[in-house]
Amino acid sequence: MVRRMVDWDGIIDREGPAVWRTVCRLLTHRADAEECFQETFLAALQLWNRQPVRSPRAALQRLATARAIDRLRQRYRARGRQGDEPPALLADPSPRPPDRAAAAELAEDLRAALALLPDKQADAFCLHCLDGYSYREAADALGVPVNEVGVLIHRARARLRDLLAARAPIERHATREVTR
Amino acid sequence: MNPTPPEPNQNDPQPGDGALDEMTAALRDAGADQARTLPPELRRATLQALWAADAGRYERRYARNARLFRRLGAVAAAVLIVAAGWLASQVVYQAWIRQDDPKVRWKYALRPPPPAATTRAAPVEREAPHSQGTGSTTAPGAPTDPLAASVAGRVVFLGSPPKRDVVNLKGRDCAAIHPSITDDSLLVSDGGGLANVVVSASRVDGQPLSGPSPTAPAVLDQRGCQFIPHVLAVMVGQTITVTNSDPILHNVRSLSVDNPGFNFGQPAVAPGPRLPAMQAVERFTIKCDLHPWMAAHVSVFDHPYFAITDPRGAFAIPGKLPDGQYVLTAWHEKLGQKQATVTVKDGQAAATDFTFDASTLREE
């Protein structure tokens, strides 16, 4: 069997920034993000060796999202066991303006809720809502029909709403609206 | 009546959607500043990790292929060794079973080939009195030197000899060793000479003859499912060694009455056991129970003055007979026996010939 040579230099140059953005968005800890980035490309190497990949971008985003969600789950599970403080954010540790602090808090709430979603729902939500993939692109990346992507996203939103309502971020949001 | 409330549509805006959208936007923008460019050190480290993983994969594949080729090589070597062994054994076996086949142009002779002869006449296998104790025997097919003998002559078959029977080998395993076997009980040469006739001398006045027994055993071989020689003459006190040159089972059974009997099997090529020495004058037959056509006729004498005719019918009783009158007895297994009187004077006697014809032929 003739082995295809994969141009990893070119792939990292083209798709690396997007993958890096995805893992940074979901994982606030820089070391976690770097580790997740490398794991994504090592998983991609195994995927490339197993089968031909039609869309490197979609495959890498899918792998990055799945691994980042996994890490989120591990983090929140460990935090639940140990009751630690949240890890240092990717941003500089200096005091942040109130708006940025509120946005970071909202983002952290959503991360915690995403960690509780089933795999496919979390992946579909991230690809569509965070990375801006269309339903068709998300369907190609996930390997499912387009209709199923819509169902997955709908269920993910419903579940997130329930989770976020239970954590009462909405009240916080409402309070912030009144303050403005 | 109150109107029925409309069923909620899942596409309708849900409570909390706004908050969720805001959170999504916040998460979408999270870390945007830090993730704007891919850190060069991360790019380099990732590429190195990819190269290392790829190299490891190559090494694992190489090791797996090397293991596979080693195993295949071992299997191929084993198959080659077995095939070579089988081929060599076949070559040796075929050469062995064809060593007597005159049609084969080349052969790996494991043993010296048998003497070329038009008939299967039994050679005279006994020691001449003047060479007793030396272990030498008369050469197969060669008549004894008449000058050293007191009595010589020839045995002739008158008329056309009956056609020799061909043994039916159908269904027998030994057919692979020898394509055909013909009955060798009555062998007549082109000139009418009768082979395998035992000629012996005895005094007319009944006085016994005497002489030392040969120390070397008489050898009776089984080759090609036949006893060779077909007729054997030995002395009292002499032993017989029955050998098997065939790679198949033979059973050697003596039908003797006055001499020690024997009955033993020889599963393959074997030199044969040393049998008890002959004890009495007798004519008996040795048979193979597995191959009914196999028979050897043994004549036991108490003196050394006897001979067996060669393929041309000639005989010469070795040794010097004392002067006097003697009765020569010629015995053939199927034609019976005839006698003639000779006078030995100065150690010599006139040539004596015997004639047989089909009138005395004993059919079995």
JSON list of N, CA and C in Angstrom, two decimals, chain A residues 27-90:
[
{"chain": "A", "resi": 27, "resn": "LEU", "atom": "N", "xyz": [-11.31, 26.28, 26.82]},
{"chain": "A", "resi": 27, "resn": "LEU", "atom": "CA", "xyz": [-10.44, 26.01, 27.97]},
{"chain": "A", "resi": 27, "resn": "LEU", "atom": "C", "xyz": [-9.71, 27.30, 28.32]},
{"chain": "A", "resi": 28, "resn": "THR", "atom": "N", "xyz": [-9.98, 27.82, 29.46]},
{"chain": "A", "resi": 28, "resn": "THR", "atom": "CA", "xyz": [-9.39, 29.10, 29.81]},
{"chain": "A", "resi": 28, "resn": "THR", "atom": "C", "xyz": [-7.94, 28.95, 30.24]},
{"chain": "A", "resi": 29, "resn": "HIS", "atom": "N", "xyz": [-7.57, 27.77, 30.69]},
{"chain": "A", "resi": 29, "resn": "HIS", "atom": "CA", "xyz": [-6.21, 27.55, 31.17]},
{"chain": "A", "resi": 29, "resn": "HIS", "atom": "C", "xyz": [-5.28, 27.34, 30.00]},
{"chain": "A", "resi": 30, "resn": "ARG", "atom": "N", "xyz": [-4.18, 28.09, 29.92]},
{"chain": "A", "resi": 30, "resn": "ARG", "atom": "CA", "xyz": [-3.31, 28.05, 28.74]},
{"chain": "A", "resi": 30, "resn": "ARG", "atom": "C", "xyz": [-2.65, 26.68, 28.58]},
{"chain": "A", "resi": 31, "resn": "ALA", "atom": "N", "xyz": [-2.18, 26.13, 29.69]},
{"chain": "A", "resi": 31, "resn": "ALA", "atom": "CA", "xyz": [-1.52, 24.81, 29.58]},
{"chain": "A", "resi": 31, "resn": "ALA", "atom": "C", "xyz": [-2.50, 23.76, 29.06]},
{"chain": "A", "resi": 32, "resn": "ASP", "atom": "N", "xyz": [-3.76, 23.84, 29.57]},
{"chain": "A", "resi": 32, "resn": "ASP", "atom": "CA", "xyz": [-4.78, 22.92, 29.08]},
{"chain": "A", "resi": 32, "resn": "ASP", "atom": "C", "xyz": [-5.02, 23.11, 27.59]},
{"chain": "A", "resi": 33, "resn": "ALA", "atom": "N", "xyz": [-5.08, 24.37, 27.19]},
{"chain": "A", "resi": 33, "resn": "ALA", "atom": "CA", "xyz": [-5.35, 24.67, 25.77]},
{"chain": "A", "resi": 33, "resn": "ALA", "atom": "C", "xyz": [-4.22, 24.14, 24.89]},
{"chain": "A", "resi": 34, "resn": "GLU", "atom": "N", "xyz": [-2.97, 24.34, 25.32]},
{"chain": "A", "resi": 34, "resn": "GLU", "atom": "CA", "xyz": [-1.84, 23.85, 24.50]},
{"chain": "A", "resi": 34, "resn": "GLU", "atom": "C", "xyz": [-1.85, 22.32, 24.42]},
{"chain": "A", "resi": 35, "resn": "GLU", "atom": "N", "xyz": [-2.15, 21.70, 25.55]},
{"chain": "A", "resi": 35, "resn": "GLU", "atom": "CA", "xyz": [-2.18, 20.24, 25.55]},
{"chain": "A", "resi": 35, "resn": "GLU", "atom": "C", "xyz": [-3.30, 19.72, 24.65]},
{"chain": "A", "resi": 36, "resn": "CYS", "atom": "N", "xyz": [-4.44, 20.39, 24.75]},
{"chain": "A", "resi": 36, "resn": "CYS", "atom": "CA", "xyz": [-5.58, 19.99, 23.93]},
{"chain": "A", "resi": 36, "resn": "CYS", "atom": "C", "xyz": [-5.28, 20.19, 22.45]},
{"chain": "A", "resi": 37, "resn": "PHE", "atom": "N", "xyz": [-4.58, 21.27, 22.13]},
{"chain": "A", "resi": 37, "resn": "PHE", "atom": "CA", "xyz": [-4.20, 21.55, 20.74]},
{"chain": "A", "resi": 37, "resn": "PHE", "atom": "C", "xyz": [-3.34, 20.40, 20.19]},
{"chain": "A", "resi": 38, "resn": "GLN", "atom": "N", "xyz": [-2.34, 19.99, 20.96]},
{"chain": "A", "resi": 38, "resn": "GLN", "atom": "CA", "xyz": [-1.48, 18.91, 20.49]},
{"chain": "A", "resi": 38, "resn": "GLN", "atom": "C", "xyz": [-2.23, 17.59, 20.40]},
{"chain": "A", "resi": 39, "resn": "GLU", "atom": "N", "xyz": [-3.09, 17.33, 21.38]},
{"chain": "A", "resi": 39, "resn": "GLU", "atom": "CA", "xyz": [-3.88, 16.10, 21.33]},
{"chain": "A", "resi": 39, "resn": "GLU", "atom": "C", "xyz": [-4.76, 16.07, 20.09]},
{"chain": "A", "resi": 40, "resn": "THR", "atom": "N", "xyz": [-5.29, 17.24, 19.74]},
{"chain": "A", "resi": 40, "resn": "THR", "atom": "CA", "xyz": [-6.15, 17.32, 18.56]},
{"chain": "A", "resi": 40, "resn": "THR", "atom": "C", "xyz": [-5.38, 16.89, 17.31]},
{"chain": "A", "resi": 41, "resn": "PHE", "atom": "N", "xyz": [-4.17, 17.40, 17.15]},
{"chain": "A", "resi": 41, "resn": "PHE", "atom": "CA", "xyz": [-3.42, 17.06, 15.94]},
{"chain": "A", "resi": 41, "resn": "PHE", "atom": "C", "xyz": [-2.90, 15.62, 15.98]},
{"chain": "A", "resi": 42, "resn": "LEU", "atom": "N", "xyz": [-2.58, 15.10, 17.15]},
{"chain": "A", "resi": 42, "resn": "LEU", "atom": "CA", "xyz": [-2.17, 13.69, 17.22]},
{"chain": "A", "resi": 42, "resn": "LEU", "atom": "C", "xyz": [-3.34, 12.76, 16.89]},
{"chain": "A", "resi": 43, "resn": "ALA", "atom": "N", "xyz": [-4.54, 13.17, 17.37]},
{"chain": "A", "resi": 43, "resn": "ALA", "atom": "CA", "xyz": [-5.73, 12.38, 17.01]},
{"chain": "A", "resi": 43, "resn": "ALA", "atom": "C", "xyz": [-5.99, 12.47, 15.51]},
{"chain": "A", "resi": 44, "resn": "ALA", "atom": "N", "xyz": [-5.71, 13.69, 14.97]},
{"chain": "A", "resi": 44, "resn": "ALA", "atom": "CA", "xyz": [-5.90, 13.86, 13.52]},
{"chain": "A", "resi": 44, "resn": "ALA", "atom": "C", "xyz": [-4.93, 12.98, 12.75]},
{"chain": "A", "resi": 45, "resn": "LEU", "atom": "N", "xyz": [-3.71, 12.81, 13.25]},
{"chain": "A", "resi": 45, "resn": "LEU", "atom": "CA", "xyz": [-2.73, 11.94, 12.59]},
{"chain": "A", "resi": 45, "resn": "LEU", "atom": "C", "xyz": [-3.26, 10.50, 12.51]},
{"chain": "A", "resi": 46, "resn": "GLN", "atom": "N", "xyz": [-3.83, 10.04, 13.63]},
{"chain": "A", "resi": 46, "resn": "GLN", "atom": "CA", "xyz": [-4.40, 8.67, 13.61]},
{"chain": "A", "resi": 46, "resn": "GLN", "atom": "C", "xyz": [-5.58, 8.59, 12.65]},
{"chain": "A", "resi": 47, "resn": "LEU", "atom": "N", "xyz": [-6.40, 9.67, 12.65]},
{"chain": "A", "resi": 47, "resn": "LEU", "atom": "CA", "xyz": [-7.55, 9.67, 11.74]},
{"chain": "A", "resi": 47, "resn": "LEU", "atom": "C", "xyz": [-7.08, 9.65, 10.29]},
{"chain": "A", "resi": 48, "resn": "TRP", "atom": "N", "xyz": [-6.07, 10.44, 9.98]},
{"chain": "A", "resi": 48, "resn": "TRP", "atom": "CA", "xyz": [-5.53, 10.50, 8.60]},
{"chain": "A", "resi": 48, "resn": "TRP", "atom": "C", "xyz": [-4.97, 9.13, 8.19]},
{"chain": "A", "resi": 49, "resn": "ASN", "atom": "N", "xyz": [-4.36, 8.42, 9.14]},
{"chain": "A", "resi": 49, "resn": "ASN", "atom": "CA", "xyz": [-3.78, 7.11, 8.82]},
{"chain": "A", "resi": 49, "resn": "ASN", "atom": "C", "xyz": [-4.85, 6.06, 8.62]},
{"chain": "A", "resi": 50, "resn": "ARG", "atom": "N", "xyz": [-6.00, 6.28, 9.28]},
{"chain": "A", "resi": 50, "resn": "ARG", "atom": "CA", "xyz": [-7.06, 5.27, 9.18]},
{"chain": "A", "resi": 50, "resn": "ARG", "atom": "C", "xyz": [-7.85, 5.43, 7.90]},
{"chain": "A", "resi": 51, "resn": "GLN", "atom": "N", "xyz": [-8.16, 6.63, 7.51]},
{"chain": "A", "resi": 51, "resn": "GLN", "atom": "CA", "xyz": [-9.09, 6.85, 6.42]},
{"chain": "A", "resi": 51, "resn": "GLN", "atom": "C", "xyz": [-8.78, 8.19, 5.75]},
{"chain": "A", "resi": 52, "resn": "PRO", "atom": "N", "xyz": [-9.19, 8.33, 4.49]},
{"chain": "A", "resi": 52, "resn": "PRO", "atom": "CA", "xyz": [-9.00, 9.62, 3.83]},
{"chain": "A", "resi": 52, "resn": "PRO", "atom": "C", "xyz": [-9.93, 10.66, 4.44]},
{"chain": "A", "resi": 53, "resn": "VAL", "atom": "N", "xyz": [-9.42, 11.87, 4.59]},
{"chain": "A", "resi": 53, "resn": "VAL", "atom": "CA", "xyz": [-10.20, 12.94, 5.22]},
{"chain": "A", "resi": 53, "resn": "VAL", "atom": "C", "xyz": [-10.55, 13.97, 4.14]},
{"chain": "A", "resi": 54, "resn": "ARG", "atom": "N", "xyz": [-11.86, 14.19, 3.98]},
{"chain": "A", "resi": 54, "resn": "ARG", "atom": "CA", "xyz": [-12.30, 15.07, 2.91]},
{"chain": "A", "resi": 54, "resn": "ARG", "atom": "C", "xyz": [-12.12, 16.54, 3.28]},
{"chain": "A", "resi": 55, "resn": "SER", "atom": "N", "xyz": [-12.49, 16.86, 4.50]},
{"chain": "A", "resi": 55, "resn": "SER", "atom": "CA", "xyz": [-12.38, 18.26, 4.92]},
{"chain": "A", "resi": 55, "resn": "SER", "atom": "C", "xyz": [-11.52, 18.35, 6.18]},
{"chain": "A", "resi": 56, "resn": "PRO", "atom": "N", "xyz": [-10.24, 18.72, 6.03]},
{"chain": "A", "resi": 56, "resn": "PRO", "atom": "CA", "xyz": [-9.38, 18.80, 7.22]},
{"chain": "A", "resi": 56, "resn": "PRO", "atom": "C", "xyz": [-9.90, 19.79, 8.25]},
{"chain": "A", "resi": 57, "resn": "ARG", "atom": "N", "xyz": [-10.45, 20.89, 7.78]},
{"chain": "A", "resi": 57, "resn": "ARG", "atom": "CA", "xyz": [-10.91, 21.92, 8.72]},
{"chain": "A", "resi": 57, "resn": "ARG", "atom": "C", "xyz": [-12.03, 21.37, 9.61]},
{"chain": "A", "resi": 58, "resn": "ALA", "atom": "N", "xyz": [-13.02, 20.75, 8.98]},
{"chain": "A", "resi": 58, "resn": "ALA", "atom": "CA", "xyz": [-14.14, 20.23, 9.75]},
{"chain": "A", "resi": 58, "resn": "ALA", "atom": "C", "xyz": [-13.69, 19.15, 10.71]},
{"chain": "A", "resi": 59, "resn": "ALA", "atom": "N", "xyz": [-12.81, 18.26, 10.21]},
{"chain": "A", "resi": 59, "resn": "ALA", "atom": "CA", "xyz": [-12.36, 17.18, 11.08]},
{"chain": "A", "resi": 59, "resn": "ALA", "atom": "C", "xyz": [-11.58, 17.72, 12.27]},
{"chain": "A", "resi": 60, "resn": "LEU", "atom": "N", "xyz": [-10.71, 18.70, 12.03]},
{"chain": "A", "resi": 60, "resn": "LEU", "atom": "CA", "xyz": [-9.91, 19.24, 13.13]},
{"chain": "A", "resi": 60, "resn": "LEU", "atom": "C", "xyz": [-10.79, 19.97, 14.14]},
{"chain": "A", "resi": 61, "resn": "GLN", "atom": "N", "xyz": [-11.78, 20.73, 13.65]},
{"chain": "A", "resi": 61, "resn": "GLN", "atom": "CA", "xyz": [-12.67, 21.44, 14.57]},
{"chain": "A", "resi": 61, "resn": "GLN", "atom": "C", "xyz": [-13.47, 20.47, 15.42]},
{"chain": "A", "resi": 62, "resn": "ARG", "atom": "N", "xyz": [-13.90, 19.43, 14.77]},
{"chain": "A", "resi": 62, "resn": "ARG", "atom": "CA", "xyz": [-14.68, 18.42, 15.51]},
{"chain": "A", "resi": 62, "resn": "ARG", "atom": "C", "xyz": [-13.82, 17.78, 16.60]},
{"chain": "A", "resi": 63, "resn": "LEU", "atom": "N", "xyz": [-12.58, 17.40, 16.21]},
{"chain": "A", "resi": 63, "resn": "LEU", "atom": "CA", "xyz": [-11.68, 16.77, 17.19]},
{"chain": "A", "resi": 63, "resn": "LEU", "atom": "C", "xyz": [-11.35, 17.75, 18.32]},
{"chain": "A", "resi": 64, "resn": "ALA", "atom": "N", "xyz": [-11.08, 19.00, 17.95]},
{"chain": "A", "resi": 64, "resn": "ALA", "atom": "CA", "xyz": [-10.72, 19.99, 18.97]},
{"chain": "A", "resi": 64, "resn": "ALA", "atom": "C", "xyz": [-11.89, 20.23, 19.93]},
{"chain": "A", "resi": 65, "resn": "THR", "atom": "N", "xyz": [-13.09, 20.35, 19.38]},
{"chain": "A", "resi": 65, "resn": "THR", "atom": "CA", "xyz": [-14.26, 20.59, 20.22]},
{"chain": "A", "resi": 65, "resn": "THR", "atom": "C", "xyz": [-14.50, 19.41, 21.17]},
{"chain": "A", "resi": 66, "resn": "ALA", "atom": "N", "xyz": [-14.41, 18.21, 20.61]},
{"chain": "A", "resi": 66, "resn": "ALA", "atom": "CA", "xyz": [-14.68, 17.04, 21.44]},
{"chain": "A", "resi": 66, "resn": "ALA", "atom": "C", "xyz": [-13.67, 16.93, 22.58]},
{"chain": "A", "resi": 67, "resn": "ARG", "atom": "N", "xyz": [-12.40, 17.17, 22.26]},
{"chain": "A", "resi": 67, "resn": "ARG", "atom": "CA", "xyz": [-11.38, 17.05, 23.30]},
{"chain": "A", "resi": 67, "resn": "ARG", "atom": "C", "xyz": [-11.49, 18.18, 24.33]},
{"chain": "A", "resi": 68, "resn": "ALA", "atom": "N", "xyz": [-11.82, 19.37, 23.85]},
{"chain": "A", "resi": 68, "resn": "ALA", "atom": "CA", "xyz": [-11.98, 20.47, 24.80]},
{"chain": "A", "resi": 68, "resn": "ALA", "atom": "C", "xyz": [-13.15, 20.22, 25.74]},
{"chain": "A", "resi": 69, "resn": "ILE", "atom": "N", "xyz": [-14.25, 19.71, 25.22]},
{"chain": "A", "resi": 69, "resn": "ILE", "atom": "CA", "xyz": [-15.40, 19.40, 26.07]},
{"chain": "A", "resi": 69, "resn": "ILE", "atom": "C", "xyz": [-15.03, 18.33, 27.10]},
{"chain": "A", "resi": 70, "resn": "ASP", "atom": "N", "xyz": [-14.25, 17.34, 26.61]},
{"chain": "A", "resi": 70, "resn": "ASP", "atom": "CA", "xyz": [-13.81, 16.30, 27.54]},
{"chain": "A", "resi": 70, "resn": "ASP", "atom": "C", "xyz": [-13.01, 16.90, 28.69]},
{"chain": "A", "resi": 71, "resn": "ARG", "atom": "N", "xyz": [-12.12, 17.80, 28.34]},
{"chain": "A", "resi": 71, "resn": "ARG", "atom": "CA", "xyz": [-11.30, 18.42, 29.38]},
{"chain": "A", "resi": 71, "resn": "ARG", "atom": "C", "xyz": [-12.15, 19.27, 30.32]},
{"chain": "A", "resi": 72, "resn": "LEU", "atom": "N", "xyz": [-13.15, 19.94, 29.75]},
{"chain": "A", "resi": 72, "resn": "LEU", "atom": "CA", "xyz": [-14.05, 20.72, 30.62]},
{"chain": "A", "resi": 72, "resn": "LEU", "atom": "C", "xyz": [-14.73, 19.81, 31.63]},
{"chain": "A", "resi": 73, "resn": "ARG", "atom": "N", "xyz": [-15.17, 18.68, 31.14]},
{"chain": "A", "resi": 73, "resn": "ARG", "atom": "CA", "xyz": [-15.86, 17.73, 32.04]},
{"chain": "A", "resi": 73, "resn": "ARG", "atom": "C", "xyz": [-14.92, 17.30, 33.16]},
{"chain": "A", "resi": 74, "resn": "GLN", "atom": "N", "xyz": [-13.68, 16.95, 32.75]},
{"chain": "A", "resi": 74, "resn": "GLN", "atom": "CA", "xyz": [-12.72, 16.52, 33.78]},
{"chain": "A", "resi": 74, "resn": "GLN", "atom": "C", "xyz": [-12.50, 17.64, 34.79]},
{"chain": "A", "resi": 75, "resn": "ARG", "atom": "N", "xyz": [-12.40, 18.85, 34.28]},
{"chain": "A", "resi": 75, "resn": "ARG", "atom": "CA", "xyz": [-12.10, 19.97, 35.18]},
{"chain": "A", "resi": 75, "resn": "ARG", "atom": "C", "xyz": [-13.24, 20.18, 36.17]},
{"chain": "A", "resi": 76, "resn": "TYR", "atom": "N", "xyz": [-14.47, 20.19, 35.67]},
{"chain": "A", "resi": 76, "resn": "TYR", "atom": "CA", "xyz": [-15.58, 20.49, 36.56]},
{"chain": "A", "resi": 76, "resn": "TYR", "atom": "C", "xyz": [-15.85, 19.33, 37.51]},
{"chain": "A", "resi": 77, "resn": "ARG", "atom": "N", "xyz": [-15.53, 18.11, 37.02]},
{"chain": "A", "resi": 77, "resn": "ARG", "atom": "CA", "xyz": [-15.69, 16.96, 37.91]},
{"chain": "A", "resi": 77, "resn": "ARG", "atom": "C", "xyz": [-14.70, 17.05, 39.06]},
{"chain": "A", "resi": 78, "resn": "ALA", "atom": "N", "xyz": [-13.45, 17.38, 38.74]},
{"chain": "A", "resi": 78, "resn": "ALA", "atom": "CA", "xyz": [-12.43, 17.50, 39.78]},
{"chain": "A", "resi": 78, "resn": "ALA", "atom": "C", "xyz": [-12.74, 18.66, 40.71]},
{"chain": "A", "resi": 79, "resn": "ARG", "atom": "N", "xyz": [-13.23, 19.73, 40.12]},
{"chain": "A", "resi": 79, "resn": "ARG", "atom": "CA", "xyz": [-13.53, 20.88, 40.96]},
{"chain": "A", "resi": 79, "resn": "ARG", "atom": "C", "xyz": [-14.69, 20.57, 41.90]},
{"chain": "A", "resi": 80, "resn": "GLY", "atom": "N", "xyz": [-15.63, 19.78, 41.39]},
{"chain": "A", "resi": 80, "resn": "GLY", "atom": "CA", "xyz": [-16.76, 19.40, 42.24]},
{"chain": "A", "resi": 80, "resn": "GLY", "atom": "C", "xyz": [-16.31, 18.52, 43.40]},
{"chain": "A", "resi": 81, "resn": "ARG", "atom": "N", "xyz": [-15.29, 17.68, 43.11]},
{"chain": "A", "resi": 81, "resn": "ARG", "atom": "CA", "xyz": [-14.79, 16.82, 44.18]},
{"chain": "A", "resi": 81, "resn": "ARG", "atom": "C", "xyz": [-13.99, 17.59, 45.22]},
{"chain": "A", "resi": 82, "resn": "GLN", "atom": "N", "xyz": [-13.14, 18.53, 44.72]},
{"chain": "A", "resi": 82, "resn": "GLN", "atom": "CA", "xyz": [-12.18, 19.18, 45.61]},
{"chain": "A", "resi": 82, "resn": "GLN", "atom": "C", "xyz": [-12.64, 20.54, 46.12]},
{"chain": "A", "resi": 83, "resn": "GLY", "atom": "N", "xyz": [-13.62, 21.14, 45.42]},
{"chain": "A", "resi": 83, "resn": "GLY", "atom": "CA", "xyz": [-14.10, 22.46, 45.83]},
{"chain": "A", "resi": 83, "resn": "GLY", "atom": "C", "xyz": [-13.06, 23.54, 45.63]},
{"chain": "A", "resi": 84, "resn": "ASP", "atom": "N", "xyz": [-12.19, 23.39, 44.59]},
{"chain": "A", "resi": 84, "resn": "ASP", "atom": "CA", "xyz": [-11.14, 24.39, 44.36]},
{"chain": "A", "resi": 84, "resn": "ASP", "atom": "C", "xyz": [-11.72, 25.66, 43.78]},
{"chain": "A", "resi": 85, "resn": "GLU", "atom": "N", "xyz": [-10.85, 26.57, 43.76]},
{"chain": "A", "resi": 85, "resn": "GLU", "atom": "CA", "xyz": [-11.17, 27.81, 43.05]},
{"chain": "A", "resi": 85, "resn": "GLU", "atom": "C", "xyz": [-10.97, 27.56, 41.57]},
{"chain": "A", "resi": 86, "resn": "PRO", "atom": "N", "xyz": [-11.61, 28.34, 40.71]},
{"chain": "A", "resi": 86, "resn": "PRO", "atom": "CA", "xyz": [-11.39, 28.19, 39.28]},
{"chain": "A", "resi": 86, "resn": "PRO", "atom": "C", "xyz": [-9.94, 28.47, 38.94]},
{"chain": "A", "resi": 87, "resn": "PRO", "atom": "N", "xyz": [-9.41, 27.78, 37.90]},
{"chain": "A", "resi": 87, "resn": "PRO", "atom": "CA", "xyz": [-8.02, 28.01, 37.53]},
{"chain": "A", "resi": 87, "resn": "PRO", "atom": "C", "xyz": [-7.83, 29.39, 36.96]},
{"chain": "A", "resi": 88, "resn": "ALA", "atom": "N", "xyz": [-6.59, 29.78, 36.89]},
{"chain": "A", "resi": 88, "resn": "ALA", "atom": "CA", "xyz": [-6.28, 31.09, 36.34]},
{"chain": "A", "resi": 88, "resn": "ALA", "atom": "C", "xyz": [-6.73, 31.18, 34.89]},
{"chain": "A", "resi": 89, "resn": "LEU", "atom": "N", "xyz": [-7.34, 32.28, 34.55]},
{"chain": "A", "resi": 89, "resn": "LEU", "atom": "CA", "xyz": [-7.86, 32.44, 33.21]},
{"chain": "A", "resi": 89, "resn": "LEU", "atom": "C", "xyz": [-6.73, 32.70, 32.23]},
{"chain": "A", "resi": 90, "resn": "LEU", "atom": "N", "xyz": [-7.09, 32.52, 30.97]},
{"chain": "A", "resi": 90, "resn": "LEU", "atom": "CA", "xyz": [-6.09, 32.71, 29.94]},
{"chain": "A", "resi": 90, "resn": "LEU", "atom": "C", "xyz": [-5.62, 34.16, 29.88]}
]
